[in-house]
Amino acid sequence: MTSNKITDNKNLQHEILDAVVIRFVGDSGDGMQLTGTQFSDTSAMFGNDVATFPNYPSEIRAPQGSLYGVSGFQVHIGSIEISTPGDDVDLLVAMNPAGLKTNLYSVKPGHTIVVDVDSFTKKNLEKAKYETNPLKDGSLENYRVIEVSMSSLTKAALKDIENLDNKSITRSKNMFALGIVYWMYDRSPEHTIDFFKKKFASKPHIIEANTKVLNAGYYYAETLELIPNAYSISPAKMESGTYRIIGGNTATAWGFLAAAEKSGLELFLGSYPITPATDILHELVKHKHFGVKAFQAEDEIAGVTSAIGASFAGDLAITTTSGPGLALKGEALGLAMMVELPLVVVNVQRGGPSTGLPTKTEQSDLMQAMYGRNGESPVIVLAASTPSDCFNYAYQAAKLALEHMTPVILLTDGYIANGSEPWKIKRVTEMPEIKNNKVTKVMDNWHPYDRNEETLARNWAVPGTFGLEHRIGGLEKDRITGDVSHVPENHEYMTKIRAEKIKRVQNYIPDLTTEFAQEGNLLVVGWGGTYGSLHSAVKQLNNEGYNKIGYAHFNYINPLPKNTEDVLSKFKKIVVCELNNGQFVNILKMNFNISKLVQFNKIQGLPFGNSELITEFKKLVE
């Protein structure tokens, strides 16, 4: 990271940075997610590149002040390309002792910590397992600590506002913290004030209170000159266009909206709420004016089977879930594969097994997506790379399902689903064409399992169309009529034709590409939501002179791109990096006779850190 310093008329130094990492932490009720989101949105409006990482506790409402009840929001902004939310933190804003204790490890020595000193009471220190007050015992002497009486100053700022109870006053202190950080990084608070006016249009006293506290924090920092310098981050150089900051779940929802519009079909979502996938349901329910039919089912099985029914009726049908829900949907997913109807299942992966770590990220559902059904039951499996990339792969999942008459599982994860970044808004007219296999009128010698010679996709006849009546169900089908068949040779034929249909999807997906070195000593391999971390690490190594390291990222898991073996053969050593215990590496081993595969895994509910990746890659090439 490079920086320069300039001085204004007040003898205040302004340090110009190319990037900065900020983390807001506090209790679940302290509003850290809102605070971080507002800072991210404001920075995106300013023109910075942005990557975010919300980090929630698993408990719905953990005990106040407890270590396991800390909620955090990390944001990485810059004038350069930003691929990850960052490793080491430049500024930590801690609203209580528990937030400080659980996040201090991430702050760079010599960098800044802002604390609400009012919260460092004896009771809160005990809850955070502190034997002494870290603000007084010298344990923070390696950091630049700014002690602010946020709670007291918030109450003072709001003393003249009527109709505010003590709880509302206390909850406003996050805006005081945000005001301080806005001043420190040369951000205007106007975007957030506009947000208040829209969000609380019917509650003018709430608008007034939040605005007053936000400005109080801003001017407190400015007046007292709490730190010897403020910072400026210039806008990033980005491709021209209209941008908005978008989260992964929202991008997924919008990708399906675009696919429905492009295909000319109505969109049906049958879903049961589950963390961290529920926001897709929340987003799609807002868009009934686009013809969306959103059904919140009583359980996971009802969600997927309702979607299968909608697909049978001619809709673009999707269902959303996470790992435990995918397990429950397994039998119905096998039904959709057997009847060969288009269906998209979105699995926003989280830490498992069982309830596991519902608010943390992981990539441990890959084998379940590939094989988690009885019998020979292949389906297409895709994985999105980044929050904004979820739009592209939701669209692509719908396209492949409709064009190949098969279920598609789209894997995202909690990291990219809850994260956000700038996204260049696309026009539906610019998106690839989506065809379908619908039969809308009676044809001579029509049969429901007549197939396209190239794709092997069967016909899609909407029920109720005269002359196109046919039977579907979970029993094996006759290869032509679709009637129930127990003929041994027919079962073997249908099993193989369904597998071949998935294999032929290779002809309709892009080849695997390699970034940086095209051949050399080491190929770093990733899939899904690890893209930002791995890309950033390999880029840094290439900048340091390690120019024989390449990077290949997989978004198409089943089937794999046709040129996969050719790409892998060009490197002496291959390291497969995953947030699981080694699932994709085993898929590669099953498909290719490659002895030079090694693996690097992390199963901590957290994304890869840049520094840990660079250390590992250097070991492999030195």
XYZ file of C-alpha atoms in Angstrom:
622
model
C 0.000 0.000 0.000
C 1.405 3.371 -0.999
C 0.582 6.770 0.447
C 1.421 10.420 0.127
C 0.875 13.328 2.507
C -0.484 16.797 1.877
C -1.119 19.603 4.381
C -4.065 22.011 4.498
C -4.312 25.465 6.027
C -5.017 24.089 9.503
C -1.683 22.252 9.512
C -3.631 19.012 9.407
C -1.926 16.343 7.351
C -4.085 14.484 4.805
C -2.579 11.140 3.917
C -3.591 9.843 0.498
C -4.048 6.059 0.539
C -4.656 3.622 -2.273
C -6.730 1.318 -0.016
C -7.886 0.869 3.567
C -9.526 -1.939 5.569
C -12.044 -0.962 8.271
C -13.914 -3.253 10.661
C -16.911 -2.248 12.787
C -17.635 -4.602 15.736
C -20.077 -4.662 18.620
C -23.118 -6.442 20.009
C -25.776 -7.773 17.659
C -27.980 -4.847 18.671
C -25.320 -2.187 18.103
C -26.133 -1.779 14.407
C -22.752 -2.783 13.011
C -24.236 -4.198 9.798
C -26.084 -0.945 9.079
C -22.998 1.106 9.954
C -20.768 -0.923 7.654
C -23.311 -0.955 4.856
C -23.689 2.825 4.972
C -19.927 3.357 4.873
C -19.648 0.909 1.948
C -22.492 2.523 0.011
C -21.082 6.010 0.572
C -17.632 4.905 -0.619
C -19.134 3.244 -3.685
C -21.038 6.457 -4.469
C -17.707 8.297 -4.198
C -16.268 5.950 -6.823
C -14.094 3.636 -4.734
C -13.821 -0.045 -5.471
C -15.377 -1.900 -2.519
C -15.491 -5.399 -1.029
C -17.352 -6.239 2.178
C -17.533 -9.095 4.682
C -20.404 -9.114 7.202
C -19.770 -11.534 10.080
C -22.778 -12.480 12.211
C -23.046 -14.521 15.410
C -24.926 -17.807 15.010
C -27.297 -17.136 17.904
C -30.363 -15.073 17.054
C -29.700 -12.859 20.077
C -26.646 -13.830 22.091
C -26.261 -12.385 25.630
C -25.296 -8.727 25.470
C -21.572 -8.154 25.893
C -20.627 -11.819 25.375
C -17.682 -12.916 23.242
C -19.836 -15.155 21.045
C -22.419 -12.417 20.498
C -20.082 -10.085 18.601
C -21.333 -8.909 15.209
C -18.896 -7.410 12.718
C -18.748 -5.768 9.321
C -15.467 -5.430 7.413
C -15.079 -3.193 4.373
C -12.109 -2.781 2.048
C -12.181 0.348 -0.116
C -9.612 1.651 -2.562
C -8.608 3.546 -5.640
C -7.108 0.281 -6.953
C -8.667 -3.079 -7.803
C -10.184 -4.580 -4.649
C -10.719 -8.363 -4.800
C -11.202 -9.234 -1.118
C -12.429 -7.599 2.107
C -8.789 -7.603 3.224
C -6.738 -9.414 5.851
C -5.162 -7.047 8.352
C -7.308 -4.178 9.596
C -6.205 -0.524 9.387
C -9.025 0.771 11.592
C -11.007 -1.167 14.185
C -14.130 0.460 15.653
C -15.038 -1.484 18.802
C -18.280 -0.635 20.561
C -17.588 -2.855 23.585
C -14.830 -4.928 25.259
C -15.983 -8.188 23.628
C -15.633 -6.634 20.183
C -12.124 -5.472 21.014
C -11.009 -8.813 22.434
C -12.291 -10.947 19.556
C -10.901 -8.694 16.826
C -7.678 -7.181 18.181
C -5.594 -9.920 16.520
C -6.489 -8.536 13.091
C -5.278 -4.950 13.649
C -1.876 -4.022 12.255
C 0.584 -2.772 14.898
C 0.720 1.009 14.866
C -2.753 1.328 13.393
C -5.910 2.789 14.864
C -8.548 1.500 17.266
C -11.599 3.620 18.126
C -13.485 2.467 21.231
C -16.607 3.507 23.070
C -14.978 4.034 26.449
C -18.401 4.202 28.143
C -18.918 0.488 27.484
C -15.723 -0.563 29.287
C -17.493 -1.094 32.595
C -16.528 -3.735 35.145
C -19.503 -5.886 34.132
C -18.716 -5.741 30.404
C -15.013 -6.420 31.025
C -15.955 -9.543 32.987
C -18.268 -10.737 30.204
C -15.377 -10.330 27.754
C -13.090 -12.347 30.078
C -10.771 -9.398 30.738
C -9.004 -9.502 34.111
C -7.894 -5.871 33.738
C -9.052 -2.966 31.596
C -7.039 -3.087 28.344
C -7.413 0.681 27.983
C -5.414 1.144 31.176
C -3.080 -1.831 31.550
C -0.705 -0.982 28.676
C -1.662 -3.973 26.536
C -2.667 -1.676 23.659
C 0.490 0.414 23.570
C 1.383 -0.937 20.112
C -1.769 0.631 18.673
C -3.087 4.146 18.277
C -6.151 4.057 20.538
C -8.820 6.752 20.363
C -11.111 6.657 23.388
C -14.489 8.281 22.754
C -17.403 8.482 25.177
C -19.841 7.591 22.408
C -22.751 6.598 24.620
C -22.527 9.776 26.719
C -22.023 12.045 23.714
C -24.947 10.421 21.913
C -27.237 11.066 24.886
C -26.053 14.671 25.078
C -26.703 15.203 21.371
C -30.271 13.894 21.710
C -31.296 15.506 24.974
C -33.629 18.016 23.292
C -35.394 15.567 20.953
C -38.827 14.414 22.081
C -40.459 10.989 21.701
C -37.198 9.058 22.074
C -36.919 6.368 24.732
C -33.616 5.368 26.323
C -33.307 2.281 24.124
C -33.624 4.328 20.924
C -31.094 6.851 22.210
C -28.561 4.142 23.075
C -29.023 2.414 19.731
C -28.113 5.628 17.927
C -24.486 5.543 19.067
C -23.453 3.570 15.980
C -24.142 6.713 13.962
C -21.741 8.642 16.197
C -19.068 6.082 15.334
C -19.943 6.338 11.651
C -19.640 10.128 11.776
C -16.125 9.832 13.201
C -15.072 7.409 10.471
C -16.633 9.568 7.750
C -14.454 12.474 8.882
C -11.335 10.310 9.167
C -11.663 9.105 5.566
C -12.976 12.282 3.964
C -16.513 10.975 3.309
C -19.585 13.176 3.240
C -22.449 12.086 5.533
C -25.062 13.311 3.044
C -25.681 9.898 1.460
C -26.533 8.430 4.866
C -28.764 11.391 5.741
C -30.672 10.800 2.483
C -30.993 7.151 3.530
C -32.572 8.240 6.850
C -35.091 10.424 5.016
C -36.242 7.533 2.828
C -36.059 4.779 5.439
C -37.878 6.677 8.196
C -40.124 8.934 6.120
C -43.043 8.355 8.496
C -40.922 8.917 11.631
C -39.414 12.410 11.449
C -38.089 12.232 15.023
C -35.986 9.181 14.072
C -34.609 11.055 11.043
C -33.735 14.001 13.237
C -32.113 11.857 15.930
C -29.910 9.817 13.609
C -28.913 12.857 11.590
C -28.008 14.787 14.712
C -25.856 11.969 16.113
C -24.155 11.333 12.767
C -23.205 15.011 12.470
C -22.178 15.112 16.136
C -19.674 12.304 15.540
C -18.383 13.966 12.378
C -17.822 17.360 13.977
C -16.455 15.815 17.182
C -13.655 14.247 15.157
C -13.076 17.431 13.170
C -13.085 19.829 16.130
C -10.876 17.855 18.466
C -8.499 16.666 15.732
C -8.404 13.286 17.380
C -5.666 11.978 15.148
C -2.668 13.723 13.619
C -3.910 13.149 10.096
C -7.027 12.395 8.078
C -7.077 10.153 5.029
C -8.212 10.405 1.429
C -8.853 7.543 -0.994
C -9.310 8.597 -4.615
C -11.997 7.093 -6.859
C -11.024 3.840 -8.593
C -10.532 3.582 -12.337
C -13.422 1.463 -13.564
C -14.973 0.632 -16.900
C -17.495 3.306 -17.835
C -21.107 2.510 -17.075
C -23.805 2.750 -14.421
C -22.860 1.010 -11.183
C -24.533 0.093 -7.943
C -23.204 -1.800 -4.958
C -24.825 -5.211 -4.813
C -24.809 -8.177 -2.437
C -24.523 -11.758 -3.597
C -28.060 -12.841 -2.671
C -29.556 -9.788 -4.365
C -27.444 -10.435 -7.452
C -28.653 -14.042 -7.515
C -32.280 -12.905 -7.387
C -31.725 -10.352 -10.141
C -30.017 -12.947 -12.341
C -33.164 -15.045 -12.233
C -35.319 -11.999 -12.981
C -33.203 -11.302 -16.058
C -33.418 -14.955 -17.159
C -37.209 -14.953 -16.838
C -37.438 -11.752 -18.874
C -35.072 -13.049 -21.551
C -36.765 -16.446 -21.831
C -40.272 -15.005 -21.841
C -41.327 -17.226 -18.936
C -42.836 -16.427 -15.576
C -40.538 -16.941 -12.593
C -41.641 -19.207 -9.736
C -39.763 -19.510 -6.446
C -40.746 -22.213 -3.977
C -38.626 -21.803 -0.879
C -38.368 -22.289 2.869
C -36.428 -19.673 4.878
C -32.928 -20.783 5.896
C -29.747 -18.874 6.730
C -27.940 -17.605 4.687
C -30.228 -18.023 1.646
C -33.397 -16.278 2.844
C -32.537 -12.876 1.363
C -33.080 -14.303 -2.134
C -36.693 -14.971 -1.181
C -36.944 -11.518 0.421
C -35.670 -9.877 -2.757
C -37.821 -11.772 -5.245
C -41.004 -11.204 -3.256
C -40.586 -7.469 -3.980
C -40.948 -7.996 -7.733
C -44.470 -9.273 -8.324
C -44.780 -6.546 -10.966
C -42.289 -8.581 -13.039
C -44.529 -11.641 -12.854
C -42.660 -13.300 -9.991
C -44.601 -15.905 -8.047
C -42.903 -16.405 -4.681
C -44.189 -19.157 -2.400
C -42.892 -19.516 1.171
C -43.468 -23.203 1.812
C -43.953 -24.957 5.141
C -40.715 -26.926 4.751
C -37.838 -27.646 2.378
C -39.556 -30.582 0.676
C -42.670 -28.539 -0.089
C -40.464 -25.782 -1.454
C -38.723 -27.959 -4.028
C -41.773 -30.028 -4.991
C -43.829 -26.880 -5.582
C -41.054 -25.696 -7.887
C -41.148 -29.009 -9.766
C -44.906 -28.554 -10.206
C -44.388 -25.031 -11.530
C -41.779 -26.321 -13.964
C -44.194 -28.989 -15.182
C -46.701 -26.177 -15.760
C -44.214 -24.230 -17.894
C -42.538 -21.732 -15.529
C -38.892 -20.977 -14.935
C -38.815 -22.662 -11.522
C -36.254 -22.240 -8.763
C -35.821 -23.152 -5.119
C -33.280 -21.799 -2.624
C -31.657 -23.345 0.417
C -28.456 -24.075 2.327
C -26.712 -27.369 3.178
C -29.267 -28.907 5.587
C -32.091 -27.971 3.212
C -30.309 -29.489 0.216
C -30.173 -32.792 2.109
C -33.957 -32.650 2.582
C -34.519 -31.756 -1.070
C -32.459 -34.716 -2.314
C -35.293 -37.120 -3.094
C -37.335 -34.478 -4.934
C -34.251 -33.383 -6.851
C -33.891 -36.979 -8.014
C -37.522 -36.816 -9.158
C -36.825 -33.668 -11.206
C -33.838 -35.413 -12.767
C -35.911 -38.502 -13.574
C -38.799 -36.612 -15.188
C -36.241 -34.324 -16.908
C -37.761 -30.977 -16.076
C -35.848 -27.666 -15.833
C -35.222 -26.619 -12.235
C -32.588 -24.487 -10.499
C -31.628 -25.226 -6.895
C -29.544 -22.506 -5.216
C -27.450 -23.756 -2.297
C -25.900 -20.906 -0.305
C -23.309 -22.985 1.538
C -22.587 -22.553 5.226
C -20.503 -24.314 7.870
C -21.696 -27.842 8.583
C -22.589 -30.594 9.185
C -26.064 -30.496 10.758
C -26.873 -26.992 12.033
C -23.127 -26.380 12.085
C -22.136 -22.738 11.686
C -25.226 -21.190 10.085
C -23.779 -17.681 9.697
C -20.267 -18.709 8.610
C -18.949 -19.628 5.182
C -17.755 -22.988 3.874
C -17.539 -25.000 0.635
C -18.421 -28.357 2.129
C -21.575 -29.149 0.126
C -19.824 -29.913 -3.155
C -19.980 -33.697 -2.857
C -23.602 -33.446 -1.713
C -24.412 -31.398 -4.821
C -22.642 -33.916 -7.034
C -23.854 -37.186 -5.509
C -26.435 -36.509 -2.776
C -29.282 -38.479 -4.410
C -30.115 -42.162 -4.695
C -29.298 -44.047 -7.865
C -27.449 -42.732 -10.905
C -28.659 -39.154 -10.697
C -26.364 -36.644 -12.472
C -27.254 -32.958 -12.578
C -25.437 -29.820 -13.712
C -23.444 -28.118 -10.942
C -22.241 -24.505 -11.177
C -20.520 -22.235 -8.642
C -20.426 -18.430 -8.539
C -17.173 -16.583 -7.746
C -17.997 -13.153 -6.297
C -21.048 -11.239 -5.028
C -21.724 -9.555 -8.376
C -20.847 -12.757 -10.256
C -23.880 -14.398 -8.631
C -25.967 -12.494 -11.194
C -24.151 -14.104 -14.112
C -24.324 -17.647 -12.790
C -27.954 -17.416 -11.711
C -28.693 -16.385 -15.298
C -26.477 -19.160 -16.678
C -28.032 -21.767 -14.372
C -31.492 -20.865 -15.659
C -30.270 -20.931 -19.259
C -28.706 -24.391 -18.934
C -31.728 -25.811 -17.091
C -34.149 -24.598 -19.756
C -32.029 -25.519 -22.763
C -31.011 -28.968 -21.490
C -34.179 -29.950 -19.585
C -32.457 -30.882 -16.365
C -32.008 -29.673 -12.801
C -29.070 -27.352 -12.116
C -27.529 -26.800 -8.690
C -25.990 -23.349 -8.252
C -23.510 -23.170 -5.378
C -22.780 -19.878 -3.692
C -21.674 -19.465 -0.073
C -22.203 -17.233 2.938
C -19.090 -15.204 2.147
C -20.194 -14.008 -1.287
C -23.933 -14.145 -0.528
C -23.616 -11.617 2.309
C -20.687 -9.708 0.828
C -21.073 -6.843 -1.636
C -19.143 -5.022 -4.334
C -19.756 -2.555 -7.194
C -21.630 -4.076 -10.115
C -22.017 -2.611 -13.578
C -25.741 -2.774 -14.347
C -26.533 -4.839 -17.431
C -29.283 -4.572 -20.009
C -31.341 -7.689 -20.636
C -30.875 -7.068 -24.360
C -27.129 -7.622 -23.871
C -27.562 -11.011 -22.181
C -27.154 -14.302 -24.094
C -30.244 -15.752 -25.741
C -32.188 -18.357 -23.760
C -34.007 -21.011 -25.771
C -36.334 -23.656 -24.433
C -37.748 -26.963 -25.588
C -41.450 -26.154 -25.269
C -43.893 -27.803 -27.625
C -46.961 -25.620 -28.025
C -48.977 -27.429 -30.670
C -49.779 -30.978 -31.717
C -47.117 -32.606 -33.866
C -47.327 -35.788 -35.939
C -45.945 -38.791 -34.071
C -45.172 -36.650 -31.009
C -43.717 -38.405 -27.985
C -42.737 -36.767 -24.672
C -39.269 -38.328 -24.659
C -38.292 -37.466 -28.205
C -34.903 -35.771 -27.867
C -32.888 -33.034 -29.500
C -30.157 -34.854 -31.396
C -27.408 -32.499 -30.211
C -28.306 -31.774 -26.587
C -30.433 -34.883 -25.880
C -32.946 -32.582 -24.156
C -36.495 -33.967 -24.293
C -39.622 -32.090 -25.306
C -41.341 -29.804 -22.769
C -45.112 -30.092 -23.171
C -47.233 -27.943 -20.876
C -50.118 -29.901 -19.319
C -53.553 -29.006 -20.590
C -52.415 -28.696 -24.204
C -54.720 -30.840 -26.337
C -52.920 -33.719 -27.976
C -49.818 -33.412 -25.780
C -51.124 -35.361 -22.799
C -48.416 -37.489 -21.169
C -47.415 -39.135 -17.915
C -44.585 -38.153 -15.596
C -43.448 -39.549 -12.268
C -40.587 -41.144 -10.396
C -40.867 -44.590 -11.946
C -38.551 -45.408 -14.833
C -39.750 -44.199 -18.231
C -40.024 -45.842 -21.584
C -37.437 -44.220 -23.809
C -40.068 -42.945 -26.264
C -43.550 -42.825 -24.768
C -42.626 -41.917 -21.202
C -44.894 -44.671 -19.892
C -43.753 -46.724 -16.906
C -41.232 -49.349 -17.974
C -39.546 -52.150 -16.028
C -37.658 -53.519 -19.045
C -34.032 -54.059 -17.922
C -32.460 -52.882 -21.178
C -34.642 -49.755 -21.215
C -33.549 -48.834 -17.672
C -29.891 -49.143 -18.629
C -30.456 -47.092 -21.782
C -32.279 -44.309 -19.899
C -29.623 -44.227 -17.170
C -26.896 -43.770 -19.747
C -28.795 -41.252 -21.885
C -29.450 -39.038 -18.854
C -25.740 -39.132 -17.996
C -24.741 -38.422 -21.590
C -27.099 -35.436 -21.675
C -25.205 -33.861 -18.775
C -21.841 -34.708 -20.341
C -22.831 -32.967 -23.593
C -23.301 -29.721 -21.690
C -19.502 -29.436 -22.105
C -20.228 -28.333 -25.673
C -22.150 -25.292 -24.402
C -19.905 -23.956 -21.658
C -16.661 -21.964 -22.022
C -13.204 -23.500 -21.844
C -11.177 -23.180 -18.668
C -8.825 -20.192 -18.791
C -5.627 -19.469 -16.858
C -4.696 -16.093 -15.396
C -1.091 -14.903 -15.081
C 1.353 -17.710 -16.132
C -0.029 -20.001 -18.844
C 2.471 -22.715 -17.947
C 5.148 -23.047 -15.310
C 6.026 -24.249 -11.821
C 2.741 -23.914 -9.955
C -0.933 -23.720 -10.886
C -3.254 -22.478 -8.157
C -6.724 -23.973 -8.565
C -9.896 -22.729 -6.898
C -13.623 -22.911 -7.396
C -16.662 -20.892 -6.359
C -16.394 -18.127 -3.778
C -12.625 -18.361 -3.177
C -11.887 -16.391 -6.356
C -11.129 -13.003 -4.786
C -8.669 -14.347 -2.204
C -6.814 -16.622 -4.624
C -6.694 -14.085 -7.452
C -5.346 -11.426 -5.109
C -2.626 -13.717 -3.719
C -1.414 -14.954 -7.115
C -1.446 -11.393 -8.471
C 0.720 -10.205 -5.587
C 3.195 -13.057 -6.114
C 3.460 -12.268 -9.827
C 4.129 -8.633 -8.936
C 6.914 -9.844 -6.642
C 8.565 -11.699 -9.525
C 7.047 -15.172 -9.164
C 6.034 -15.184 -12.821
C 5.781 -18.951 -13.213
C 2.634 -19.183 -11.083
C -0.725 -19.396 -12.829
C -4.293 -19.412 -11.586
C -7.281 -21.414 -12.855
C -10.731 -20.945 -11.364
C -13.625 -23.346 -11.886
C -17.241 -22.206 -12.130
C -18.449 -25.257 -14.042
C -18.108 -28.294 -11.791
C -20.342 -30.843 -13.519
C -19.531 -31.235 -16.267
C -15.974 -29.885 -16.132
C -14.757 -27.794 -19.090
C -13.484 -29.919 -21.979
C -9.943 -28.531 -21.842
C -9.425 -29.085 -18.101
C -6.822 -31.834 -18.459
C -4.883 -29.850 -21.053
C -4.672 -26.805 -18.731
C -3.578 -28.900 -15.748
C -0.876 -30.673 -17.768
C 1.089 -27.442 -18.377
C 2.247 -27.024 -14.769
C 4.749 -28.996 -12.675
C 2.695 -28.768 -9.513
C -0.983 -28.021 -8.831
C -2.399 -26.819 -5.507
C -6.177 -27.015 -5.073
C -7.436 -24.531 -2.469
C -10.823 -25.094 -0.836
C -12.815 -24.117 2.244
C -13.453 -27.778 3.040
C -11.376 -30.884 3.708
C -10.600 -31.568 0.047
C -13.674 -32.242 -2.102
C -12.924 -30.675 -5.476
C -9.410 -32.117 -5.456
C -10.991 -35.571 -5.232
C -13.293 -34.785 -8.149
C -10.205 -33.897 -10.214
C -8.505 -37.122 -9.131
C -11.565 -39.148 -10.131
C -11.621 -37.586 -13.588
C -7.917 -37.290 -14.436
C -4.808 -39.363 -13.831
C -2.758 -36.565 -12.259
C -0.240 -37.327 -9.519
C 1.023 -33.750 -8.983
C -2.089 -32.523 -7.145
C -1.651 -31.153 -3.628
C -4.299 -29.474 -1.506
C -4.554 -26.488 0.819
C -7.664 -26.407 2.966
C -9.287 -24.198 5.574
C -12.385 -25.132 7.596
C -12.776 -22.288 10.085
C -15.940 -20.571 8.867
C -13.755 -17.825 7.383
C -12.440 -17.053 3.899
C -8.801 -17.523 2.954
C -6.479 -14.770 4.093
C -4.084 -13.237 1.591
C -1.005 -13.715 3.771
C -1.663 -17.399 4.530
C -2.080 -18.147 0.829
C 1.111 -16.336 -0.158
C 3.093 -18.174 2.543
C 1.789 -21.537 1.319
C 2.412 -20.829 -2.370
C 5.962 -19.680 -1.706
C 6.658 -22.947 0.111
C 5.483 -24.870 -2.932
C 7.777 -23.077 -5.395
C 10.901 -22.570 -3.271
